[in-house]
Tab-separated table of C-alpha atoms and ligand atoms in Angstrom:
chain	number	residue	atom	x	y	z
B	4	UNK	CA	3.085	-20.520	7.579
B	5	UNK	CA	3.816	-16.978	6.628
B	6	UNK	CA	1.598	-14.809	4.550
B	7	UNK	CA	3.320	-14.397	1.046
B	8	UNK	CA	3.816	-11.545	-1.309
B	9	UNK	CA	1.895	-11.060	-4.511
B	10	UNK	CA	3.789	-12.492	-7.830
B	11	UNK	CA	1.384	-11.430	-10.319
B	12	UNK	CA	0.272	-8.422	-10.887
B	13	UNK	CA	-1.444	-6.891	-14.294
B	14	UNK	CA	-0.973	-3.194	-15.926
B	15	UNK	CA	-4.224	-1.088	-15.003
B	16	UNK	CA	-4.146	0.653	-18.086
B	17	UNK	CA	-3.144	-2.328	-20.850
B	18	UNK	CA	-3.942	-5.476	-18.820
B	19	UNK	CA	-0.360	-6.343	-19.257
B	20	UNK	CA	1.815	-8.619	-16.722
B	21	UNK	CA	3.512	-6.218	-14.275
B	22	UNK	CA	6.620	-7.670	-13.458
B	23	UNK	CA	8.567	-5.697	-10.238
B	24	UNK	CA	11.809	-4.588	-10.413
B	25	UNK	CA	13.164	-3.708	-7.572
B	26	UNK	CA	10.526	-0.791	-6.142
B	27	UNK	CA	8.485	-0.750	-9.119
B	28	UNK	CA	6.117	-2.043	-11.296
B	29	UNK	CA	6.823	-2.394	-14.653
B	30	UNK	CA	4.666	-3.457	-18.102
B	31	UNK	CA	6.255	-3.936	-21.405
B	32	UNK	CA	4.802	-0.899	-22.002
B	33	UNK	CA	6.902	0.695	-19.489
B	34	UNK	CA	4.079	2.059	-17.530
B	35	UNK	CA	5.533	2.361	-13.758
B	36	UNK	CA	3.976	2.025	-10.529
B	37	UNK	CA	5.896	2.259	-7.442
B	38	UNK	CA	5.995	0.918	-4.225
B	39	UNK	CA	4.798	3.128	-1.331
B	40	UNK	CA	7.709	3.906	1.753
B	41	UNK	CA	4.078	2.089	3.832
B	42	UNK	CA	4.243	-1.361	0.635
B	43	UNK	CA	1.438	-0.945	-0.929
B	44	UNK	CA	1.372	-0.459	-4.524
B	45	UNK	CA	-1.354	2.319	-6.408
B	46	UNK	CA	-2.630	0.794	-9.702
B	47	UNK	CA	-5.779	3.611	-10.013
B	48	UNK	CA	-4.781	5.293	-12.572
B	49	UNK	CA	-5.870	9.259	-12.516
B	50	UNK	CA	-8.116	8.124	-15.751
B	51	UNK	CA	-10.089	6.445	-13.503
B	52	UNK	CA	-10.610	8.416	-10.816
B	53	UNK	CA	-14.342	10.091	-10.326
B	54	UNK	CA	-12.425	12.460	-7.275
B	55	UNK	CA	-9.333	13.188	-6.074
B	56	UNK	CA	-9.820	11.946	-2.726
B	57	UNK	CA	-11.708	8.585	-3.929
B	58	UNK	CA	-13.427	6.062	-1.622
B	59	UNK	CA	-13.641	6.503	2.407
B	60	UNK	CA	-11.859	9.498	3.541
B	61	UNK	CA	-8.749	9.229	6.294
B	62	UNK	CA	-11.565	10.302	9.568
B	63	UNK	CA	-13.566	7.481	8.314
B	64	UNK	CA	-10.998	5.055	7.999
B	65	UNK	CA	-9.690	6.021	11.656
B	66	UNK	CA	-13.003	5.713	12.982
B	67	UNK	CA	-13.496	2.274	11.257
B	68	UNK	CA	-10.159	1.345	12.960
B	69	UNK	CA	-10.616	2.775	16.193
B	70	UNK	CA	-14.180	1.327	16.533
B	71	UNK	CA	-13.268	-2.469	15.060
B	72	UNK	CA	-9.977	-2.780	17.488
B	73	UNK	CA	-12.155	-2.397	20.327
B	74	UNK	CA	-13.449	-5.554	19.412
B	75	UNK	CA	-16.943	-4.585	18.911
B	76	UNK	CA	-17.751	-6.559	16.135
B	77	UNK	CA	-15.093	-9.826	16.942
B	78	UNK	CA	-17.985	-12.274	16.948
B	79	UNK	CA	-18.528	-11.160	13.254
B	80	UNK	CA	-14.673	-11.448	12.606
B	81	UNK	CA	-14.839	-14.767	14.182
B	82	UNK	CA	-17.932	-16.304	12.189
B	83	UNK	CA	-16.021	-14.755	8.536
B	84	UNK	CA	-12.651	-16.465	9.629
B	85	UNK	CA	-14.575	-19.744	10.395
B	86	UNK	CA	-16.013	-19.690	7.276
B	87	UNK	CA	-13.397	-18.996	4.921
B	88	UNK	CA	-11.284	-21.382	6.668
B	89	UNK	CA	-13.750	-24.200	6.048
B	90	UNK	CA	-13.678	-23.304	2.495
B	91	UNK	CA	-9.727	-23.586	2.024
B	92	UNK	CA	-9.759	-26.822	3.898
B	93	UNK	CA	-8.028	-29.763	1.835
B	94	UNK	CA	-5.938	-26.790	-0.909
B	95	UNK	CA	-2.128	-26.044	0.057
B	96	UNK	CA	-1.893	-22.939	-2.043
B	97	UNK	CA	-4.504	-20.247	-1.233
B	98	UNK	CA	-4.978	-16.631	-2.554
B	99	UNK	CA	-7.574	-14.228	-0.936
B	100	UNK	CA	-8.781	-11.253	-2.414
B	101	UNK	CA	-10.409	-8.185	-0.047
B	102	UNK	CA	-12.295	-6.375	-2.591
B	103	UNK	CA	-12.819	-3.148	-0.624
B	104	UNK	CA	-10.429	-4.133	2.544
B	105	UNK	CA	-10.778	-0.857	4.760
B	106	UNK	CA	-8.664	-0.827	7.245
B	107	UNK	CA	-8.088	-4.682	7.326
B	108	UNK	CA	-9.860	-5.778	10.172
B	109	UNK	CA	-11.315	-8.752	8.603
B	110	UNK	CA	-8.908	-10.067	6.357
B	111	UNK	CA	-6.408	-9.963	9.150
B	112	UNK	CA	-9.066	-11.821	11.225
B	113	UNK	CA	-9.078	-14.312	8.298
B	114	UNK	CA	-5.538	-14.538	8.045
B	115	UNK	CA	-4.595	-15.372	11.148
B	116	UNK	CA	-7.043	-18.276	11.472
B	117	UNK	CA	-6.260	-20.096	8.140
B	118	UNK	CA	-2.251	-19.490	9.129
B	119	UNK	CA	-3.220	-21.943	12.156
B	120	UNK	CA	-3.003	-24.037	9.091
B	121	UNK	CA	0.125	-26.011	6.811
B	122	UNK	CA	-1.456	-23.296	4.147
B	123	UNK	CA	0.365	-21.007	2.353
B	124	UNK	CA	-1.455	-18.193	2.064
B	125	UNK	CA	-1.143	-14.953	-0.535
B	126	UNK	CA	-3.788	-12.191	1.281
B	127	UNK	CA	-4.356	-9.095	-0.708
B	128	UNK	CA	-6.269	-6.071	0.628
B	129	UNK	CA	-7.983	-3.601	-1.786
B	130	UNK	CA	-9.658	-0.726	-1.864
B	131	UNK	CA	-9.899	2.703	-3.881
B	132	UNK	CA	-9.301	4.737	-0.465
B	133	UNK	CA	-5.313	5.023	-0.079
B	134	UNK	CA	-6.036	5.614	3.675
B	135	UNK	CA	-7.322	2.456	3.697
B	136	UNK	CA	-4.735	0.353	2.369
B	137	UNK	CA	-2.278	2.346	4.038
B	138	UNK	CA	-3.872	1.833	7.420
B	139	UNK	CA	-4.508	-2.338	6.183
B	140	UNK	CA	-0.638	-2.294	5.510
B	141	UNK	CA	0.001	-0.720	9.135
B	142	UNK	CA	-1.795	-3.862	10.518
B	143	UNK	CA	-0.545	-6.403	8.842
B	144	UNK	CA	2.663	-5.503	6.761
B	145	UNK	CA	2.876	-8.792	5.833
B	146	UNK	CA	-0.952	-8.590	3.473
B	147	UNK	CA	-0.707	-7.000	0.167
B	148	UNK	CA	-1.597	-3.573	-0.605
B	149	UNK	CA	-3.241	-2.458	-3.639
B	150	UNK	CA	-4.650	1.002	-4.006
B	151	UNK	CA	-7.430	-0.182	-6.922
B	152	UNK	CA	-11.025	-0.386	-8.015
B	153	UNK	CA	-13.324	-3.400	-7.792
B	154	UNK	CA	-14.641	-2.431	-10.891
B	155	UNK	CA	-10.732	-3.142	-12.754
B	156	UNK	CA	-9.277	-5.597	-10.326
B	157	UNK	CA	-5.326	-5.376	-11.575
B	158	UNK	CA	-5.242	-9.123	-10.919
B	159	UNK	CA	-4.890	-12.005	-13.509
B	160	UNK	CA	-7.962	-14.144	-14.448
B	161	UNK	CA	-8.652	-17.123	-12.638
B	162	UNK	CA	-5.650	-16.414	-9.826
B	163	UNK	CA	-7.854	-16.446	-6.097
B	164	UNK	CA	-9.393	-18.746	-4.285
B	165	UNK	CA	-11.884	-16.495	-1.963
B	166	UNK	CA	-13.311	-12.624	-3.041
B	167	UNK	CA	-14.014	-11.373	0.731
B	168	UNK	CA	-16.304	-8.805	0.261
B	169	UNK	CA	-17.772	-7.166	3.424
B	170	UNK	CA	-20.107	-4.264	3.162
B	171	UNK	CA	-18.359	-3.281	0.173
B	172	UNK	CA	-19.492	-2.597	-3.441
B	173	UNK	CA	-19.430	-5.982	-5.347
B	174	UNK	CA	-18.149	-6.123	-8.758
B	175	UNK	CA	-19.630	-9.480	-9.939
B	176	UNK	CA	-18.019	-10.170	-13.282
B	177	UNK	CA	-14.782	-8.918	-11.564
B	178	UNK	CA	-14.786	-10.746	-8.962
B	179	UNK	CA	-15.890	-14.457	-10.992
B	180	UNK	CA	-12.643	-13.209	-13.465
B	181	UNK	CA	-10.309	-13.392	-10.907
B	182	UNK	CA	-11.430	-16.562	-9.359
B	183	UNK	CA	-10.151	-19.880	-9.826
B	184	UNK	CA	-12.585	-22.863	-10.959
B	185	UNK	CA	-13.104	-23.457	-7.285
B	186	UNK	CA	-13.133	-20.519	-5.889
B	187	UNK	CA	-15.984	-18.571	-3.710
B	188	UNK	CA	-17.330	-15.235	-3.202
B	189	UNK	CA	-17.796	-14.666	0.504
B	190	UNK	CA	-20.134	-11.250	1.236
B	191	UNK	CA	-20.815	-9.319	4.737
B	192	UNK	CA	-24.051	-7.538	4.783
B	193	UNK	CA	-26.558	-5.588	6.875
B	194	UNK	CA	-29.058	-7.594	8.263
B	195	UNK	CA	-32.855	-6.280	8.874
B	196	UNK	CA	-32.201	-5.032	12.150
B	197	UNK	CA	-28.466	-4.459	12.007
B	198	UNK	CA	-27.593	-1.150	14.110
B	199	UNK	CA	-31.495	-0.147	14.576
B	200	UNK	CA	-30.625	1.668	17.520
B	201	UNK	CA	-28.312	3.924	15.740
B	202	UNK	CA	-30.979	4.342	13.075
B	203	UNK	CA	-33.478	4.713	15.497
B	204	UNK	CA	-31.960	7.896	16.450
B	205	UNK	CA	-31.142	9.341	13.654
B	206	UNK	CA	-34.449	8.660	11.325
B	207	UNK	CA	-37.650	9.477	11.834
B	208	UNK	CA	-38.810	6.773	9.363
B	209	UNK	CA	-36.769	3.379	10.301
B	210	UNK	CA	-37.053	0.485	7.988
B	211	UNK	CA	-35.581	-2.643	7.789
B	212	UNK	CA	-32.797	-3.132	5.959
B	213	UNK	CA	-33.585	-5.096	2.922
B	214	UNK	CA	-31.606	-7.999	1.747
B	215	UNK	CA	-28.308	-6.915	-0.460
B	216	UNK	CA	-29.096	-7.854	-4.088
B	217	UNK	CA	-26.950	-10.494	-5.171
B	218	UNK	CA	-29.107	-11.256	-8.351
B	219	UNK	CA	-26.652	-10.355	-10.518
B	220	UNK	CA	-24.404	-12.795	-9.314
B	221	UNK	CA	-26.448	-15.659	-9.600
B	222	UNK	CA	-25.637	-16.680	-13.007
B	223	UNK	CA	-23.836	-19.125	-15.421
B	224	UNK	CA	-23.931	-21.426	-12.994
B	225	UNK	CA	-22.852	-19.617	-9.398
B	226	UNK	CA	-24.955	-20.201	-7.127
B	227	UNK	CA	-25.664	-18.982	-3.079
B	228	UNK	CA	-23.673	-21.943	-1.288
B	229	UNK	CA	-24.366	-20.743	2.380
B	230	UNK	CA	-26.164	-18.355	4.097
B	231	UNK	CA	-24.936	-17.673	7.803
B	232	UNK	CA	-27.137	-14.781	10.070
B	233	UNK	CA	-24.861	-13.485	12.754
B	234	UNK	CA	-26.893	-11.493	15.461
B	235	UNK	CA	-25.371	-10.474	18.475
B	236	UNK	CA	-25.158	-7.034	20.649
B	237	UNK	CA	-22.038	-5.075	21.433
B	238	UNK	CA	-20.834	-3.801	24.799
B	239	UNK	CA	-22.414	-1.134	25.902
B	240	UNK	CA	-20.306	1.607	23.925
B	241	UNK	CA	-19.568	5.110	25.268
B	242	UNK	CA	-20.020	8.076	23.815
B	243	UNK	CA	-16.660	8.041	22.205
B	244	UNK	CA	-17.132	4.470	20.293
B	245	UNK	CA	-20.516	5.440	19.274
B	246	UNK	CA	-19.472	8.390	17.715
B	247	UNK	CA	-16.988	6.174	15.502
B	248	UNK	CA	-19.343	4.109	14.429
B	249	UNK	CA	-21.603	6.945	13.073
B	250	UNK	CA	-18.103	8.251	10.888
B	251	UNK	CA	-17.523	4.818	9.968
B	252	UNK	CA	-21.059	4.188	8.443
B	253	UNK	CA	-22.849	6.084	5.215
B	254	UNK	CA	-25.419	7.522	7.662
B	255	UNK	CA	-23.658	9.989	9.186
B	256	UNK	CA	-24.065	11.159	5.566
B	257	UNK	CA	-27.619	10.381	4.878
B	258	UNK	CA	-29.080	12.329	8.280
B	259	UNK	CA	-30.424	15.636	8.549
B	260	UNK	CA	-29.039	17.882	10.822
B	261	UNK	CA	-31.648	17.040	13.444
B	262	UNK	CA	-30.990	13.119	13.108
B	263	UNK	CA	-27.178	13.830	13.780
B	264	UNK	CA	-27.816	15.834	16.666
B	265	UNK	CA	-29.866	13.476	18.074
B	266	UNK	CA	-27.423	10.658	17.937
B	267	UNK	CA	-24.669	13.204	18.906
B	268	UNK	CA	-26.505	12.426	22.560
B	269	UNK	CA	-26.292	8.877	22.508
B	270	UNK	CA	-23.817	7.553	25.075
B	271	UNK	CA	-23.605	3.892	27.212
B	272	UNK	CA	-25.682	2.011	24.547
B	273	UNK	CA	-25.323	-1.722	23.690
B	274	UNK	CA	-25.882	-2.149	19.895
B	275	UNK	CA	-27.597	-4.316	17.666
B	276	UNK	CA	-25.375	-6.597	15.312
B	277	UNK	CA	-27.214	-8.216	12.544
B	278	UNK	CA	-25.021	-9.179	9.464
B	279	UNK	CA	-25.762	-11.623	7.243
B	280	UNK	CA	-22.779	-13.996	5.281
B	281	UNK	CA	-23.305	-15.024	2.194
B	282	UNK	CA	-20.854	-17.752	0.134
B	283	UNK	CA	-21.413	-17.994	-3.801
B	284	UNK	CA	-20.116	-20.783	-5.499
B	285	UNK	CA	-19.837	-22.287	-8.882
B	286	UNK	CA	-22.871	-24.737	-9.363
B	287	UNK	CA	-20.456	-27.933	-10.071
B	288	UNK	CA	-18.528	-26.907	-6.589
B	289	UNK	CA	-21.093	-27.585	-4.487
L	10	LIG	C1	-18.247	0.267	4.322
L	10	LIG	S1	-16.534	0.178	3.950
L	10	LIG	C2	-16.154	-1.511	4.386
L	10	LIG	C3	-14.691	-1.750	4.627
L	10	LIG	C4	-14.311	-3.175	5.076
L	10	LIG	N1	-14.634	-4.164	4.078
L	10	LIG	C5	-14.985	-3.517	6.386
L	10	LIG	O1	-15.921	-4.320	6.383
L	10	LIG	O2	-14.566	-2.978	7.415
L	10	LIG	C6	-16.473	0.167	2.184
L	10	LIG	C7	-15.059	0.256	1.610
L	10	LIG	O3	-15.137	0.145	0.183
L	10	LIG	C8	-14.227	1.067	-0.393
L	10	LIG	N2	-14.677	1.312	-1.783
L	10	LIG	C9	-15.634	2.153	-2.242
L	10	LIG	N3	-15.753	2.055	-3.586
L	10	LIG	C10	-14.844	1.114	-3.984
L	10	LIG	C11	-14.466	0.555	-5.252
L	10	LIG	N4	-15.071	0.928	-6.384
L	10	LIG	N5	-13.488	-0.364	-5.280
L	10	LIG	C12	-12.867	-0.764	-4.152
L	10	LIG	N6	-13.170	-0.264	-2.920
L	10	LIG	C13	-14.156	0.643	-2.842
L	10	LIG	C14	-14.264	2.266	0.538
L	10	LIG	O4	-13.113	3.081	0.404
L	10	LIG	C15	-14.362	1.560	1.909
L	10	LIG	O5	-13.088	1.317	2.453
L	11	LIG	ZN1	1.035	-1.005	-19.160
């Protein structure tokens, strides 16, 4: 089955129905938002912008790229697919939303297992970076493109099945809004020991990571439907790959000089994966 294009689409700045017209998105209100030459479509407006640059900058989103198309990380991809997949099994219809996509790595990954499938499937990619969704869209044309926040998802109530989340910034009450009865939020996390090489390096201090707080979506009834640990360790990675995993991470960020330095040296090291999945669920869907 193909992937499908997006129907429904609401006004970011009057929660209006978008309806397209030709290249553009239009509101009664006749606010417009066009279609990029690449297909995706910005709804941020500059209201709501906290930079002018916002989310993970075009190097990082290369990196990210570079580093996931190696293939690095495809026992992840393949657990998330596997589990998403079980969770559309028995619907016809599906929508996913990637609430903070990058560059697409893993809703592609997704996609392409539940397309095995009779499913027809509407896959939408996300994120507030427009290097992100532009380098999503180079991917996979075929997913949707929406340059957006997860804080003001520009997408009807109760229209997805599955909020893919992976190590993104979850928007809790967003996300439950936009899904369906049924639907599930699926997460991607660090894990305690997840790249502790890397860290290892670059702290002096290394800790393990603690568990993502999900507290805040375990209410009104959601609850954590499945907990999956995926621990495995990558290739041994060159200097080059280990380099774009620094970029593509916050703690290129968070070291001091000295830290960066030090894993500036690292070359030929296998890696430590350790990412935990998470599904939340409605209470009465389990
Ligand atoms: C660590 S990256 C993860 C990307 C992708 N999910 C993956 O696993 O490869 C976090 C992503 O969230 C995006 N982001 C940051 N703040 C956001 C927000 N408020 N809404 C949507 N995306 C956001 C960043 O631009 C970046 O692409
Ligand atoms: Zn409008």
């Amino acid at each position: 089955m193909p992937l499908l294009p997006l129907t429904q689409l609401l006004c970011p700045i009057d929660k209006s129905e978008l309806q397209q017209d030709g290249n553009t998105w239009r509101c009664q209100n006749n606010h417009c938002f066009d279609i990029a030459k690449q297909g995706y479509v910005n709804l941020l407006p500059v209201q709501n912008k906290k930079s002018l640059d916002p989310g993970d900058s075009k190097e990082m989103i290369a990196a990210r790229r570079d580093y996931l198309n190696s293939g690095a990380y495809q026992t992840l991809a393949i657990t998330l697919a596997d589990t998403v997949n079980n969770l559309c099994s028995g619907l016809s219809d599906v929508g996913i939303l990637d609430a903070g996509c990058g560059e697409g790595y893993y809703l592609n990954a997704v996609c392409e297992k539940i397309l095995e499938t009779d499913i027809n499937l509407t896959a939408t990619g996300l994120d507030i970076s427009k290097w992100a969704v532009r380098s999503c869209k180079s991917r996979n044309p075929k997913l949707n493109g929406l340059v957006a926040s997860n804080r003001e998802i520009p997408l009807p109530d109760q229209s997805q099945d599955i909020v893919l989340c992976t190590f993104g910034f979850p928007v809790f009450d967003e996300f439950k809004r936009v899904l369906k009865p049924n639907g599930h939020i699926v997460m991607a996390d660090p894990g305690p020991e997840h790249l502790i090489e890397l860290r290892s390096a670059i702290y002096d201090t290394v800790r393990r990571n603690p568990p993502a707080d999900i507290s805040a979506a375990l209410t009104q009834g959601w609850q954590l439907s499945n907990s999956i640990n995926v621990s495995f360790t990558t290739p041994v990675l060159a200097s080059a790959q280990l380099e774009q995993l620094l970029t593509m991470t916050p703690h290129l960020y968070r070291a001091s000089r000295e830290g960066r330095e030090r894993a500036a040296q690292l070359r030929d090291l296998a890696i430590t994966a350790d990412v935990v999945i998470r599904v939340i669920s409605q209470s009465d869907n389990l």
